[in-house]
CSV table of C-alpha atoms in Angstrom, one decimal:
chain,number,residue,atom,x,y,z
A,1021,UNK,CA,-163.3,-88.5,127.0
A,1022,UNK,CA,-167.3,-88.8,128.0
A,1023,UNK,CA,-169.9,-86.9,125.7
A,1024,UNK,CA,-173.6,-86.6,126.4
A,1025,UNK,CA,-175.8,-84.9,123.5
A,1026,UNK,CA,-179.3,-84.9,123.3
A,1027,UNK,CA,-182.1,-83.4,120.5
A,1028,UNK,CA,-185.6,-82.7,121.3
A,1029,UNK,CA,-186.4,-80.5,118.5
A,1030,UNK,CA,-188.5,-83.1,116.6
A,1031,UNK,CA,-191.2,-83.4,119.3
A,1032,UNK,CA,-189.2,-86.8,120.5
A,1033,UNK,CA,-186.0,-87.1,122.3
A,1034,UNK,CA,-182.6,-88.5,121.3
A,1035,UNK,CA,-180.1,-89.2,123.9
A,1036,UNK,CA,-176.8,-90.4,123.1
A,1037,UNK,CA,-173.9,-91.0,125.0
A,1038,UNK,CA,-170.1,-91.9,124.2
A,1039,UNK,CA,-168.2,-93.0,127.5
A,1040,UNK,CA,-165.3,-95.6,127.8
A,1041,UNK,CA,-165.1,-95.8,124.1
A,1042,UNK,CA,-168.6,-97.3,123.9
A,1043,UNK,CA,-171.8,-95.7,122.3
A,1044,UNK,CA,-175.2,-95.7,123.9
A,1045,UNK,CA,-178.6,-94.0,122.6
A,1046,UNK,CA,-182.0,-93.7,123.9
A,1047,UNK,CA,-184.6,-92.6,121.6
A,1048,UNK,CA,-187.8,-91.8,123.4
A,1049,UNK,CA,-190.8,-91.0,120.7
A,1050,UNK,CA,-193.2,-90.1,123.8
A,1051,UNK,CA,-191.1,-86.8,124.7
A,1052,UNK,CA,-191.8,-84.8,127.3
A,1053,UNK,CA,-189.2,-82.5,129.4
A,1054,UNK,CA,-189.4,-85.2,132.4
A,1055,UNK,CA,-188.6,-88.1,130.3
A,1056,UNK,CA,-185.5,-86.4,129.1
A,1057,UNK,CA,-184.1,-86.3,132.5
A,1058,UNK,CA,-185.2,-89.4,133.3
A,1059,UNK,CA,-183.5,-91.0,130.1
A,1060,UNK,CA,-180.2,-89.2,130.7
A,1061,UNK,CA,-180.1,-90.4,134.4
A,1062,UNK,CA,-180.6,-94.1,132.9
A,1063,UNK,CA,-178.0,-93.8,130.6
A,1064,UNK,CA,-175.6,-92.4,133.0
A,1065,UNK,CA,-176.4,-94.8,135.6
A,1066,UNK,CA,-176.2,-97.8,133.2
A,1067,UNK,CA,-172.4,-96.5,132.6
A,1068,UNK,CA,-171.7,-95.9,136.4
A,1069,UNK,CA,-171.3,-92.3,135.6
A,1070,UNK,CA,-172.2,-89.1,137.5
A,1071,UNK,CA,-172.8,-85.6,135.8
A,1072,UNK,CA,-169.4,-84.8,136.9
A,1073,UNK,CA,-168.0,-87.5,134.7
A,1074,UNK,CA,-169.3,-85.6,131.7
A,1075,UNK,CA,-166.7,-83.7,129.5
A,1076,UNK,CA,-169.0,-82.2,127.0
A,1077,UNK,CA,-172.6,-81.6,126.5
A,1078,UNK,CA,-174.1,-81.3,122.9
A,1079,UNK,CA,-177.5,-80.1,122.2
A,1080,UNK,CA,-179.2,-80.2,118.9
A,1081,UNK,CA,-180.7,-76.5,117.9
A,1082,UNK,CA,-183.1,-77.6,115.4
A,1083,UNK,CA,-184.6,-76.9,113.0
A,1084,UNK,CA,-187.8,-77.9,114.6
A,1085,UNK,CA,-190.1,-77.5,117.4
A,1086,UNK,CA,-189.1,-74.2,119.5
A,1087,UNK,CA,-190.2,-75.7,122.7
A,1088,UNK,CA,-188.4,-78.6,122.2
A,1089,UNK,CA,-185.1,-76.7,121.6
A,1090,UNK,CA,-185.7,-74.4,124.8
A,1091,UNK,CA,-186.3,-77.8,126.9
A,1092,UNK,CA,-182.9,-79.2,125.3
A,1093,UNK,CA,-181.0,-75.8,126.2
A,1094,UNK,CA,-182.4,-75.1,129.5
A,1095,UNK,CA,-181.6,-78.8,130.7
A,1096,UNK,CA,-178.2,-78.6,129.3
A,1097,UNK,CA,-177.7,-75.3,131.3
A,1098,UNK,CA,-179.1,-76.9,134.5
A,1099,UNK,CA,-177.1,-79.9,134.2
A,1100,UNK,CA,-173.9,-77.6,133.8
A,1101,UNK,CA,-174.9,-75.8,137.1
A,1102,UNK,CA,-175.3,-79.2,138.7
A,1103,UNK,CA,-172.0,-79.8,137.7
A,1104,UNK,CA,-170.4,-76.8,138.7
A,1105,UNK,CA,-172.3,-77.0,142.3
A,1106,UNK,CA,-171.8,-80.7,142.6
A,1107,UNK,CA,-175.0,-80.8,143.7
């Protein structure tokens, strides 16, 4: 099972990937909505994975920055859209 998790509610982003029974994490203090997707893509490429290979997406819901929570939730929703449509 491949799990992608991320949290943006604290003004920074933490991205976690469990793939092939290995754990990977990126913590970005210079958070922006653009860097979240760049770092997710980095983790997937390092592990030779595509979004279609992810079984579960987990998003942190706070407490914290409302904007960060919205960014994380909309990113998860977009990734699901990409997965469903294999774009």
